[in-house]
mmCIF file of C-alpha atoms in Angstrom:
data_model
loop_
_atom_site.group_PDB
_atom_site.id
_atom_site.type_symbol
_atom_site.label_atom_id
_atom_site.label_comp_id
_atom_site.label_asym_id
_atom_site.label_seq_id
_atom_site.Cartn_x
_atom_site.Cartn_y
_atom_site.Cartn_z
ATOM 1 C CA UNK A 28 18.391 -27.790 -2.351
ATOM 2 C CA UNK A 29 19.560 -24.944 -4.634
ATOM 3 C CA UNK A 30 16.973 -22.476 -5.919
ATOM 4 C CA UNK A 31 16.933 -20.194 -8.936
ATOM 5 C CA UNK A 32 15.565 -17.268 -6.941
ATOM 6 C CA UNK A 33 15.610 -15.917 -3.398
ATOM 7 C CA UNK A 34 12.960 -13.388 -2.427
ATOM 8 C CA UNK A 35 14.224 -11.585 0.672
ATOM 9 C CA UNK A 36 11.319 -10.245 2.679
ATOM 10 C CA UNK A 37 7.977 -12.077 2.771
ATOM 11 C CA UNK A 38 5.703 -9.094 3.224
ATOM 12 C CA UNK A 39 3.328 -7.306 0.871
ATOM 13 C CA UNK A 40 6.064 -6.893 -1.789
ATOM 14 C CA UNK A 41 7.878 -10.205 -1.577
ATOM 15 C CA UNK A 42 4.947 -12.611 -1.425
ATOM 16 C CA UNK A 43 3.323 -11.638 -4.753
ATOM 17 C CA UNK A 44 6.715 -11.799 -6.496
ATOM 18 C CA UNK A 45 7.372 -15.232 -5.007
ATOM 19 C CA UNK A 46 3.903 -16.320 -6.100
ATOM 20 C CA UNK A 47 4.495 -15.144 -9.684
ATOM 21 C CA UNK A 48 7.919 -16.812 -9.807
ATOM 22 C CA UNK A 49 6.604 -20.115 -8.503
ATOM 23 C CA UNK A 50 3.752 -19.983 -11.016
ATOM 24 C CA UNK A 51 6.342 -19.468 -13.775
ATOM 25 C CA UNK A 52 8.135 -22.644 -12.717
ATOM 26 C CA UNK A 53 11.054 -20.895 -11.010
ATOM 27 C CA UNK A 54 12.416 -22.695 -7.956
ATOM 28 C CA UNK A 55 11.946 -19.984 -5.354
ATOM 29 C CA UNK A 56 13.299 -19.562 -1.853
ATOM 30 C CA UNK A 57 11.498 -17.132 0.438
ATOM 31 C CA UNK A 58 13.748 -15.738 3.152
ATOM 32 C CA UNK A 59 12.643 -13.659 6.122
ATOM 33 C CA UNK A 60 14.553 -13.259 9.402
ATOM 34 C CA UNK A 61 11.240 -13.138 11.248
ATOM 35 C CA UNK A 62 10.263 -16.777 11.958
ATOM 36 C CA UNK A 63 6.536 -16.047 11.914
ATOM 37 C CA UNK A 64 6.058 -15.545 8.142
ATOM 38 C CA UNK A 65 8.089 -18.634 7.290
ATOM 39 C CA UNK A 66 6.175 -20.747 9.811
ATOM 40 C CA UNK A 67 2.795 -19.515 8.585
ATOM 41 C CA UNK A 68 3.719 -20.133 4.956
ATOM 42 C CA UNK A 69 5.120 -23.580 5.651
ATOM 43 C CA UNK A 70 1.783 -24.405 7.296
ATOM 44 C CA UNK A 71 -0.090 -23.174 4.214
ATOM 45 C CA UNK A 72 -1.379 -19.974 5.791
ATOM 46 C CA UNK A 73 -0.880 -16.393 4.532
ATOM 47 C CA UNK A 74 1.344 -14.412 6.955
ATOM 48 C CA UNK A 75 0.204 -10.985 5.747
ATOM 49 C CA UNK A 76 -3.414 -9.998 6.315
ATOM 50 C CA UNK A 77 -5.322 -9.747 3.056
ATOM 51 C CA UNK A 78 -2.383 -10.795 0.877
ATOM 52 C CA UNK A 79 -2.770 -14.303 -0.553
ATOM 53 C CA UNK A 80 -5.349 -16.957 0.185
ATOM 54 C CA UNK A 81 -4.538 -20.291 1.800
ATOM 55 C CA UNK A 82 -5.201 -22.069 -1.515
ATOM 56 C CA UNK A 83 -2.743 -19.748 -3.292
ATOM 57 C CA UNK A 84 -0.112 -20.485 -0.642
ATOM 58 C CA UNK A 85 -0.646 -24.216 -1.096
ATOM 59 C CA UNK A 86 -0.198 -23.851 -4.859
ATOM 60 C CA UNK A 87 3.055 -21.976 -4.275
ATOM 61 C CA UNK A 88 4.360 -24.731 -2.002
ATOM 62 C CA UNK A 89 3.412 -27.458 -4.451
ATOM 63 C CA UNK A 90 5.079 -25.421 -7.226
ATOM 64 C CA UNK A 91 8.465 -25.467 -5.508
ATOM 65 C CA UNK A 92 8.313 -22.421 -3.228
ATOM 66 C CA UNK A 93 10.174 -22.928 0.032
ATOM 67 C CA UNK A 94 10.135 -20.458 2.968
ATOM 68 C CA UNK A 95 13.141 -20.294 5.303
ATOM 69 C CA UNK A 96 14.738 -18.288 8.091
ATOM 70 C CA UNK A 97 18.213 -19.680 7.422
ATOM 71 C CA UNK A 98 20.403 -17.026 5.730
ATOM 72 C CA UNK A 99 22.930 -19.699 4.738
ATOM 73 C CA UNK A 100 20.544 -20.754 1.981
ATOM 74 C CA UNK A 101 20.968 -17.379 0.281
ATOM 75 C CA UNK A 102 24.353 -18.526 -0.975
ATOM 76 C CA UNK A 103 22.807 -21.114 -3.270
ATOM 77 C CA UNK A 104 20.712 -18.913 -5.589
ATOM 78 C CA UNK A 105 21.324 -17.284 -8.962
ATOM 79 C CA UNK A 106 19.069 -14.282 -8.404
ATOM 80 C CA UNK A 107 18.202 -12.476 -5.176
ATOM 81 C CA UNK A 108 15.485 -9.831 -4.933
ATOM 82 C CA UNK A 109 15.346 -7.623 -1.840
ATOM 83 C CA UNK A 110 11.735 -6.749 -0.973
ATOM 84 C CA UNK A 111 12.278 -5.268 2.486
ATOM 85 C CA UNK A 112 9.884 -2.613 3.854
ATOM 86 C CA UNK A 113 10.962 1.041 3.857
ATOM 87 C CA UNK A 114 8.536 2.873 6.167
ATOM 88 C CA UNK A 115 8.745 6.599 6.797
ATOM 89 C CA UNK A 116 10.994 7.491 9.710
ATOM 90 C CA UNK A 117 10.555 10.362 12.201
ATOM 91 C CA UNK A 118 12.381 12.675 9.772
ATOM 92 C CA UNK A 119 9.792 11.837 7.058
ATOM 93 C CA UNK A 120 12.456 10.041 5.021
ATOM 94 C CA UNK A 121 12.374 6.367 4.106
ATOM 95 C CA UNK A 122 13.852 4.084 6.774
ATOM 96 C CA UNK A 123 16.392 1.795 5.084
ATOM 97 C CA UNK A 124 17.283 -0.324 8.110
ATOM 98 C CA UNK A 125 15.422 -3.427 6.871
ATOM 99 C CA UNK A 126 17.068 -3.081 3.444
ATOM 100 C CA UNK A 127 20.450 -2.861 5.138
ATOM 101 C CA UNK A 128 19.770 -5.957 7.244
ATOM 102 C CA UNK A 129 18.691 -7.891 4.151
ATOM 103 C CA UNK A 130 21.790 -6.774 2.241
ATOM 104 C CA UNK A 131 24.139 -7.831 5.052
ATOM 105 C CA UNK A 132 22.489 -11.251 5.289
ATOM 106 C CA UNK A 133 22.931 -11.698 1.539
ATOM 107 C CA UNK A 134 26.442 -10.203 1.299
ATOM 108 C CA UNK A 135 27.959 -12.757 3.680
ATOM 109 C CA UNK A 136 26.899 -15.540 1.282
ATOM 110 C CA UNK A 137 27.019 -13.752 -2.070
ATOM 111 C CA UNK A 138 28.587 -15.763 -4.875
ATOM 112 C CA UNK A 139 30.092 -14.492 -8.148
ATOM 113 C CA UNK A 140 27.702 -14.043 -11.095
ATOM 114 C CA UNK A 141 24.656 -13.637 -8.833
ATOM 115 C CA UNK A 142 22.088 -11.042 -9.910
ATOM 116 C CA UNK A 143 20.995 -8.829 -6.996
ATOM 117 C CA UNK A 144 17.845 -6.761 -7.408
ATOM 118 C CA UNK A 145 16.160 -4.219 -5.149
ATOM 119 C CA UNK A 146 12.392 -3.636 -5.356
ATOM 120 C CA UNK A 147 11.831 -1.652 -2.149
ATOM 121 C CA UNK A 148 10.796 1.988 -2.464
ATOM 122 C CA UNK A 149 13.942 4.106 -2.082
ATOM 123 C CA UNK A 150 15.259 7.555 -2.964
ATOM 124 C CA UNK A 151 17.281 7.922 -6.184
ATOM 125 C CA UNK A 152 20.897 7.009 -5.503
ATOM 126 C CA UNK A 153 20.150 4.455 -2.782
ATOM 127 C CA UNK A 154 20.984 1.285 -4.724
ATOM 128 C CA UNK A 155 24.427 2.538 -5.673
ATOM 129 C CA UNK A 156 25.208 4.718 -2.665
ATOM 130 C CA UNK A 157 23.765 2.571 0.144
ATOM 131 C CA UNK A 158 23.134 -0.985 -1.045
ATOM 132 C CA UNK A 159 26.237 -1.431 -3.206
ATOM 133 C CA UNK A 160 28.811 -0.697 -0.434
ATOM 134 C CA UNK A 161 27.106 -3.129 1.953
ATOM 135 C CA UNK A 162 27.135 -5.909 -0.632
ATOM 136 C CA UNK A 163 30.726 -5.269 -1.711
ATOM 137 C CA UNK A 164 32.172 -4.945 1.794
ATOM 138 C CA UNK A 165 30.346 -8.031 3.049
ATOM 139 C CA UNK A 166 31.221 -10.218 0.081
ATOM 140 C CA UNK A 167 34.572 -8.955 -1.173
ATOM 141 C CA UNK A 168 33.028 -8.907 -4.653
ATOM 142 C CA UNK A 169 32.616 -5.925 -6.970
ATOM 143 C CA UNK A 170 29.213 -4.895 -8.333
ATOM 144 C CA UNK A 171 29.173 -4.715 -12.106
ATOM 145 C CA UNK A 172 32.246 -6.935 -12.366
ATOM 146 C CA UNK A 173 31.727 -9.934 -10.081
ATOM 147 C CA UNK A 174 27.957 -9.725 -9.605
ATOM 148 C CA UNK A 175 25.060 -7.881 -11.232
ATOM 149 C CA UNK A 176 23.189 -5.113 -9.422
ATOM 150 C CA UNK A 177 19.906 -3.537 -10.546
ATOM 151 C CA UNK A 178 16.794 -1.767 -9.295
ATOM 152 C CA UNK A 179 13.178 -2.446 -10.269
ATOM 153 C CA UNK A 180 10.314 -0.433 -8.763
ATOM 154 C CA UNK A 181 7.527 -2.618 -7.429
ATOM 155 C CA UNK A 182 4.227 -1.866 -9.145
ATOM 156 C CA UNK A 183 2.045 -3.989 -6.909
ATOM 157 C CA UNK A 184 -1.624 -3.043 -6.684
ATOM 158 C CA UNK A 185 -3.220 -5.314 -4.060
ATOM 159 C CA UNK A 186 -6.601 -6.664 -5.064
ATOM 160 C CA UNK A 187 -6.305 -5.515 -8.675
ATOM 161 C CA UNK A 188 -7.780 -8.341 -10.731
ATOM 162 C CA UNK A 189 -6.970 -6.771 -14.086
ATOM 163 C CA UNK A 190 -3.264 -6.080 -13.586
ATOM 164 C CA UNK A 191 -0.852 -8.461 -11.860
ATOM 165 C CA UNK A 192 2.828 -9.314 -12.063
ATOM 166 C CA UNK A 193 2.583 -10.925 -15.489
ATOM 167 C CA UNK A 194 0.771 -8.188 -17.430
ATOM 168 C CA UNK A 195 2.222 -5.142 -15.693
ATOM 169 C CA UNK A 196 5.364 -3.831 -17.458
ATOM 170 C CA UNK A 197 8.462 -4.209 -15.267
ATOM 171 C CA UNK A 198 10.893 -1.274 -15.232
ATOM 172 C CA UNK A 199 14.560 -2.108 -14.606
ATOM 173 C CA UNK A 200 17.757 -0.140 -14.378
ATOM 174 C CA UNK A 201 21.198 -1.654 -13.797
ATOM 175 C CA UNK A 202 24.549 -0.415 -12.582
ATOM 176 C CA UNK A 203 25.966 -1.371 -15.989
ATOM 177 C CA UNK A 204 24.352 -2.395 -19.288
ATOM 178 C CA UNK A 205 25.231 -5.999 -18.459
ATOM 179 C CA UNK A 206 23.490 -5.654 -15.097
ATOM 180 C CA UNK A 207 20.389 -4.340 -16.848
ATOM 181 C CA UNK A 208 20.349 -7.254 -19.277
ATOM 182 C CA UNK A 209 20.809 -9.804 -16.509
ATOM 183 C CA UNK A 210 17.868 -8.282 -14.627
ATOM 184 C CA UNK A 211 15.835 -8.228 -17.845
ATOM 185 C CA UNK A 212 16.508 -11.923 -18.329
ATOM 186 C CA UNK A 213 15.045 -12.669 -14.891
ATOM 187 C CA UNK A 214 11.998 -10.391 -15.098
ATOM 188 C CA UNK A 215 11.281 -11.640 -18.608
ATOM 189 C CA UNK A 216 10.385 -14.958 -16.976
ATOM 190 C CA UNK A 217 7.653 -13.452 -14.767
ATOM 191 C CA UNK A 218 6.467 -10.388 -16.734
ATOM 192 C CA UNK A 219 5.210 -10.036 -20.286
ATOM 193 C CA UNK A 220 7.039 -6.767 -20.874
ATOM 194 C CA UNK A 221 10.320 -5.391 -19.551
ATOM 195 C CA UNK A 222 11.121 -1.669 -19.822
ATOM 196 C CA UNK A 223 14.800 -0.715 -19.571
ATOM 197 C CA UNK A 224 15.615 2.545 -17.794
ATOM 198 C CA UNK A 225 18.890 4.327 -18.528
ATOM 199 C CA UNK A 226 20.321 3.363 -15.152
ATOM 200 C CA UNK A 227 19.780 2.803 -11.450
ATOM 201 C CA UNK A 228 18.771 6.354 -10.564
ATOM 202 C CA UNK A 229 16.262 6.601 -13.389
ATOM 203 C CA UNK A 230 14.587 3.358 -12.292
ATOM 204 C CA UNK A 231 14.524 4.552 -8.671
ATOM 205 C CA UNK A 232 13.026 7.887 -9.736
ATOM 206 C CA UNK A 233 10.233 6.021 -11.554
ATOM 207 C CA UNK A 234 8.969 4.753 -8.192
ATOM 208 C CA UNK A 235 9.278 8.243 -6.704
ATOM 209 C CA UNK A 236 7.242 9.761 -9.539
ATOM 210 C CA UNK A 237 4.548 7.074 -9.590
ATOM 211 C CA UNK A 238 3.944 7.173 -5.835
ATOM 212 C CA UNK A 239 3.980 10.954 -5.588
ATOM 213 C CA UNK A 240 1.680 11.236 -8.632
ATOM 214 C CA UNK A 241 -0.986 9.297 -6.726
ATOM 215 C CA UNK A 242 -0.679 11.324 -3.540
ATOM 216 C CA UNK A 243 -0.603 14.726 -5.256
ATOM 217 C CA UNK A 244 -3.710 13.989 -7.311
ATOM 218 C CA UNK A 245 -5.589 12.603 -4.319
ATOM 219 C CA UNK A 246 -4.654 15.776 -2.422
ATOM 220 C CA UNK A 247 -6.082 17.878 -5.258
ATOM 221 C CA UNK A 248 -9.490 16.169 -5.171
ATOM 222 C CA UNK A 249 -9.479 16.154 -1.352
ATOM 223 C CA UNK A 250 -8.995 19.912 -1.397
ATOM 224 C CA UNK A 251 -11.691 20.214 -4.062
ATOM 225 C CA UNK A 252 -14.020 18.194 -1.812
ATOM 226 C CA UNK A 253 -13.668 20.709 1.017
ATOM 227 C CA UNK A 254 -14.069 23.665 -1.354
ATOM 228 C CA UNK A 255 -17.084 22.236 -3.160
ATOM 229 C CA UNK A 256 -18.845 21.399 0.101
ATOM 230 C CA UNK A 257 -18.377 24.985 1.265
ATOM 231 C CA UNK A 258 -19.722 26.284 -2.066
ATOM 232 C CA UNK A 259 -22.654 23.870 -2.185
ATOM 233 C CA UNK A 260 -21.282 22.206 -5.312
ATOM 234 C CA UNK A 261 -21.672 18.466 -5.968
ATOM 235 C CA UNK A 262 -18.051 17.407 -6.484
ATOM 236 C CA UNK A 263 -19.021 13.887 -7.470
ATOM 237 C CA UNK A 264 -21.051 15.266 -10.354
ATOM 238 C CA UNK A 265 -18.103 17.488 -11.286
ATOM 239 C CA UNK A 266 -15.807 14.444 -11.459
ATOM 240 C CA UNK A 267 -18.402 12.472 -13.431
ATOM 241 C CA UNK A 268 -18.493 15.186 -16.054
ATOM 242 C CA UNK A 269 -14.747 15.923 -16.051
ATOM 243 C CA UNK A 270 -13.782 12.316 -16.687
ATOM 244 C CA UNK A 271 -15.589 12.377 -20.021
ATOM 245 C CA UNK A 272 -12.707 14.494 -21.342
ATOM 246 C CA UNK A 273 -10.689 12.088 -23.524
ATOM 247 C CA UNK A 274 -7.332 13.813 -22.970
ATOM 248 C CA UNK A 275 -5.433 15.732 -20.307
ATOM 249 C CA UNK A 276 -7.455 14.453 -17.329
ATOM 250 C CA UNK A 277 -7.389 11.380 -15.105
ATOM 251 C CA UNK A 278 -10.124 10.965 -12.545
ATOM 252 C CA UNK A 279 -9.181 10.667 -8.872
ATOM 253 C CA UNK A 280 -11.728 10.640 -6.071
ATOM 254 C CA UNK A 281 -11.580 12.081 -2.557
ATOM 255 C CA UNK A 282 -11.748 10.060 0.606
ATOM 256 C CA UNK A 283 -11.216 10.154 4.372
ATOM 257 C CA UNK A 284 -7.429 9.837 3.992
ATOM 258 C CA UNK A 285 -4.776 8.017 1.987
ATOM 259 C CA UNK A 286 -3.829 4.491 2.983
ATOM 260 C CA UNK A 287 -1.591 1.855 1.516
ATOM 261 C CA UNK A 288 2.061 0.892 1.619
ATOM 262 C CA UNK A 289 3.428 3.561 -0.738
ATOM 263 C CA UNK A 290 4.472 6.695 1.118
ATOM 264 C CA UNK A 291 4.795 10.125 -0.501
ATOM 265 C CA UNK A 292 8.433 11.168 -0.528
ATOM 266 C CA UNK A 293 8.786 14.938 -0.286
ATOM 267 C CA UNK A 294 12.331 15.011 1.085
ATOM 268 C CA UNK A 295 15.046 13.597 -1.169
ATOM 269 C CA UNK A 296 18.573 13.739 0.173
ATOM 270 C CA UNK A 297 19.682 16.115 2.928
ATOM 271 C CA UNK A 298 18.905 19.370 1.118
ATOM 272 C CA UNK A 299 16.296 18.625 -1.534
ATOM 273 C CA UNK A 300 12.546 18.787 -1.117
ATOM 274 C CA UNK A 301 9.567 18.437 -3.436
ATOM 275 C CA UNK A 302 7.397 21.239 -2.111
ATOM 276 C CA UNK A 303 4.270 20.149 -3.970
ATOM 277 C CA UNK A 304 4.538 16.644 -2.479
ATOM 278 C CA UNK A 305 5.063 18.016 1.024
ATOM 279 C CA UNK A 306 1.956 20.188 0.643
ATOM 280 C CA UNK A 307 -0.032 17.237 -0.711
ATOM 281 C CA UNK A 308 0.962 15.204 2.330
ATOM 282 C CA UNK A 309 -0.279 17.950 4.641
ATOM 283 C CA UNK A 310 -3.613 18.152 2.814
ATOM 284 C CA UNK A 311 -4.171 14.399 2.896
ATOM 285 C CA UNK A 312 -3.201 14.153 6.563
ATOM 286 C CA UNK A 313 -5.925 16.693 7.397
ATOM 287 C CA UNK A 314 -8.714 14.575 5.909
ATOM 288 C CA UNK A 315 -9.441 12.417 8.989
ATOM 289 C CA UNK A 316 -9.926 15.620 10.996
ATOM 290 C CA UNK A 317 -12.180 17.012 8.292
ATOM 291 C CA UNK A 318 -14.327 13.857 8.329
ATOM 292 C CA UNK A 319 -14.728 14.157 12.110
ATOM 293 C CA UNK A 320 -15.669 17.807 11.682
ATOM 294 C CA UNK A 321 -18.344 16.823 9.167
ATOM 295 C CA UNK A 322 -19.609 14.159 11.591
ATOM 296 C CA UNK A 323 -19.977 16.686 14.396
ATOM 297 C CA UNK A 324 -21.711 19.190 12.110
ATOM 298 C CA UNK A 325 -24.207 16.616 10.819
ATOM 299 C CA UNK A 326 -25.044 15.543 14.343
ATOM 300 C CA UNK A 327 -25.542 19.170 15.396
ATOM 301 C CA UNK A 328 -27.812 19.805 12.408
ATOM 302 C CA UNK A 329 -29.994 16.952 13.623
ATOM 303 C CA UNK A 330 -30.126 18.255 17.190
ATOM 304 C CA UNK A 331 -27.508 15.844 18.532
ATOM 305 C CA UNK A 332 -24.096 16.243 20.095
ATOM 306 C CA UNK A 333 -20.996 14.233 19.272
ATOM 307 C CA UNK A 334 -20.608 13.627 22.999
ATOM 308 C CA UNK A 335 -22.262 10.293 23.821
ATOM 309 C CA UNK A 336 -23.407 9.887 20.206
ATOM 310 C CA UNK A 337 -23.399 6.350 18.853
ATOM 311 C CA UNK A 338 -21.348 6.302 15.657
ATOM 312 C CA UNK A 339 -20.950 3.277 13.370
ATOM 313 C CA UNK A 340 -17.933 3.155 11.048
ATOM 314 C CA UNK A 341 -18.272 0.981 7.953
ATOM 315 C CA UNK A 342 -15.088 -0.421 6.395
ATOM 316 C CA UNK A 343 -11.806 0.072 8.286
ATOM 317 C CA UNK A 344 -9.366 -1.299 5.688
ATOM 318 C CA UNK A 345 -7.350 0.932 3.378
ATOM 319 C CA UNK A 346 -8.726 -0.598 0.179
ATOM 320 C CA UNK A 347 -12.091 -2.113 -0.778
ATOM 321 C CA UNK A 348 -12.571 -5.869 -0.611
ATOM 322 C CA UNK A 349 -9.221 -6.495 1.110
ATOM 323 C CA UNK A 350 -8.326 -7.124 4.756
ATOM 324 C CA UNK A 351 -5.184 -4.970 4.628
ATOM 325 C CA UNK A 352 -5.373 -2.073 7.106
ATOM 326 C CA UNK A 353 -1.963 -0.536 6.305
ATOM 327 C CA UNK A 354 -2.218 3.247 6.522
ATOM 328 C CA UNK A 355 -6.011 3.239 6.789
ATOM 329 C CA UNK A 356 -7.423 6.552 8.080
ATOM 330 C CA UNK A 357 -10.056 4.671 10.102
ATOM 331 C CA UNK A 358 -8.048 4.444 13.379
ATOM 332 C CA UNK A 359 -7.342 8.192 13.370
ATOM 333 C CA UNK A 360 -11.002 8.984 12.709
ATOM 334 C CA UNK A 361 -12.128 6.616 15.469
ATOM 335 C CA UNK A 362 -9.588 8.086 17.896
ATOM 336 C CA UNK A 363 -10.767 11.631 17.220
ATOM 337 C CA UNK A 364 -14.431 10.677 17.576
ATOM 338 C CA UNK A 365 -13.701 8.946 20.872
ATOM 339 C CA UNK A 366 -11.891 12.101 21.963
ATOM 340 C CA UNK A 367 -15.138 14.013 21.419
ATOM 341 C CA UNK A 368 -16.897 11.563 23.728
ATOM 342 C CA UNK A 369 -18.639 9.518 21.039
ATOM 343 C CA UNK A 370 -19.346 5.818 21.432
ATOM 344 C CA UNK A 371 -17.756 4.222 18.352
ATOM 345 C CA UNK A 372 -18.519 0.830 16.830
ATOM 346 C CA UNK A 373 -17.554 -0.648 13.486
ATOM 347 C CA UNK A 374 -18.429 -3.187 10.841
ATOM 348 C CA UNK A 375 -16.099 -4.707 8.265
ATOM 349 C CA UNK A 376 -16.596 -8.075 6.577
ATOM 350 C CA UNK A 377 -12.805 -8.543 6.407
ATOM 351 C CA UNK A 378 -11.871 -7.475 9.949
ATOM 352 C CA UNK A 379 -13.194 -9.481 12.889
ATOM 353 C CA UNK A 380 -11.129 -7.778 15.597
ATOM 354 C CA UNK A 381 -10.206 -4.089 15.533
ATOM 355 C CA UNK A 382 -8.296 -2.057 18.067
ATOM 356 C CA UNK A 383 -7.512 1.635 18.212
ATOM 357 C CA UNK A 384 -4.468 2.366 20.373
ATOM 358 C CA UNK A 385 -4.891 -1.065 22.006
ATOM 359 C CA UNK A 386 -8.484 -0.264 22.836
ATOM 360 C CA UNK A 387 -10.946 -2.808 21.390
ATOM 361 C CA UNK A 388 -13.717 -1.323 19.239
ATOM 362 C CA UNK A 389 -17.067 -3.173 19.360
ATOM 363 C CA UNK A 390 -17.952 -4.952 16.118
ATOM 364 C CA UNK A 391 -21.541 -4.864 14.914
ATOM 365 C CA UNK A 392 -22.941 -8.356 14.456
ATOM 366 C CA UNK A 393 -26.149 -7.262 12.744
ATOM 367 C CA UNK A 394 -25.213 -4.572 10.225
ATOM 368 C CA UNK A 395 -28.679 -3.152 9.495
ATOM 369 C CA UNK A 396 -29.729 -3.201 13.140
ATOM 370 C CA UNK A 397 -26.527 -1.375 14.094
ATOM 371 C CA UNK A 398 -27.076 1.243 11.379
ATOM 372 C CA UNK A 399 -30.668 1.778 12.539
ATOM 373 C CA UNK A 400 -29.689 2.289 16.184
ATOM 374 C CA UNK A 401 -26.591 4.435 15.564
ATOM 375 C CA UNK A 402 -26.993 8.198 15.621
ATOM 376 C CA UNK A 403 -24.582 8.429 12.669
ATOM 377 C CA UNK A 404 -23.307 5.837 10.212
ATOM 378 C CA UNK A 405 -20.103 6.680 8.300
ATOM 379 C CA UNK A 406 -18.919 4.797 5.229
ATOM 380 C CA UNK A 407 -15.113 4.854 5.270
ATOM 381 C CA UNK A 408 -14.496 2.023 2.799
ATOM 382 C CA UNK A 409 -16.864 0.760 0.134
ATOM 383 C CA UNK A 410 -16.737 -3.027 0.228
ATOM 384 C CA UNK A 411 -18.809 -4.700 -2.478
ATOM 385 C CA UNK A 412 -20.931 -6.519 0.099
ATOM 386 C CA UNK A 413 -22.435 -3.240 1.343
ATOM 387 C CA UNK A 414 -25.892 -2.400 0.018
ATOM 388 C CA UNK A 415 -25.536 1.352 0.331
ATOM 389 C CA UNK A 416 -29.093 2.105 -0.781
ATOM 390 C CA UNK A 417 -30.443 -0.164 1.948
ATOM 391 C CA UNK A 418 -28.021 1.129 4.560
ATOM 392 C CA UNK A 419 -28.879 4.730 3.750
ATOM 393 C CA UNK A 420 -32.569 3.948 4.301
ATOM 394 C CA UNK A 421 -31.894 2.222 7.625
ATOM 395 C CA UNK A 422 -29.423 4.764 9.020
ATOM 396 C CA UNK A 423 -30.602 7.781 10.990
ATOM 397 C CA UNK A 424 -27.811 9.869 9.404
ATOM 398 C CA UNK A 425 -25.538 8.463 6.715
ATOM 399 C CA UNK A 426 -22.224 10.069 5.711
ATOM 400 C CA UNK A 427 -20.586 8.590 2.618
ATOM 401 C CA UNK A 428 -16.895 9.567 2.403
ATOM 402 C CA UNK A 429 -16.409 7.593 -0.845
ATOM 403 C CA UNK A 430 -19.203 8.976 -2.999
ATOM 404 C CA UNK A 431 -20.377 5.425 -3.606
ATOM 405 C CA UNK A 432 -24.025 5.720 -2.561
ATOM 406 C CA UNK A 433 -26.782 6.648 -5.036
ATOM 407 C CA UNK A 434 -27.227 10.392 -5.568
ATOM 408 C CA UNK A 435 -29.414 11.876 -2.866
ATOM 409 C CA UNK A 436 -29.316 8.770 -0.664
ATOM 410 C CA UNK A 437 -26.699 10.069 1.769
ATOM 411 C CA UNK A 438 -24.570 13.014 2.773
ATOM 412 C CA UNK A 439 -21.365 12.934 0.786
ATOM 413 C CA UNK A 440 -17.869 14.131 1.641
#
């Protein structure tokens, strides 16, 4: 059965787009070469941890969403959106192999007048310099003449209840003005507002700027956290006061590391680097080690050694109230604590089984009992279900890396 839309890649980017399209009444095909996501979705189960609920998947299916692993079906759609992952490679640049695989699968079936969109995070110039040749060579069609080609940066914020696909402005940039308008026509069906960039590279650079903005500002407050601790200054009170300024300031808060799916991109092209972004990455990558250092110091101050200490980690996901562990600093912190000889356990209401380098970490069944018996309890992620006042009272030593506990109730980062 023909579909209006094919979402290529059923991961953290593709699933929410497919959900929004199905909710808007668009007949949507979800393609992924991996049979597992398609099978899970067809059975009404979410394939990505912490993404959509089973009831949301069922609504998508009843609304006309259809998952598949058959690339032949890609030749029967009017619009195709590539939502393939682009993780960082060993050279710290974005790995485009999944985007290339998706493009080749589509190119072999690409029909004239199809609108092809890329949402994956890429460097400026990728859509035209990398994606376009694959599509043209595989299809024999010309972008901008025989089919439309455009880029739209994904602005997904998992777990954000205030801003979703519909009420978040969608930026688009096309190879030609006609490509831009064709993309605008599609996104106008799923988003309330469409913002037209001047072209492909401008739209791609929007994603670069937005992602790097987050990482650079988190690095700034992480560095401030270390400085303020050394000076005996309450950073959390500093932030509370600073955010009352009605202009020129946006509050960010420190933490044990930076998780999530959006990677900072400090290297762009073979000879260009964003030095500030590279430095920010180095600062943020040091935070798990700093947390472990603070753990060891707190234990020493209480006459205990990290060796053989019982340490309870609270919250191992990268974001509060979600099960997604992508990029979470928790595994690195646990690994370093184990390296010091500590006995590490964890609690997380969203994670029932947790492994660090294939080594199972014991899960606390009784949260308050575990906090009372542990030599040190460390809050890594503030899930709403945690009563931090009560946990701080129960714990022998409580380190709050999120500044979420009441003032004076715990040691803060």
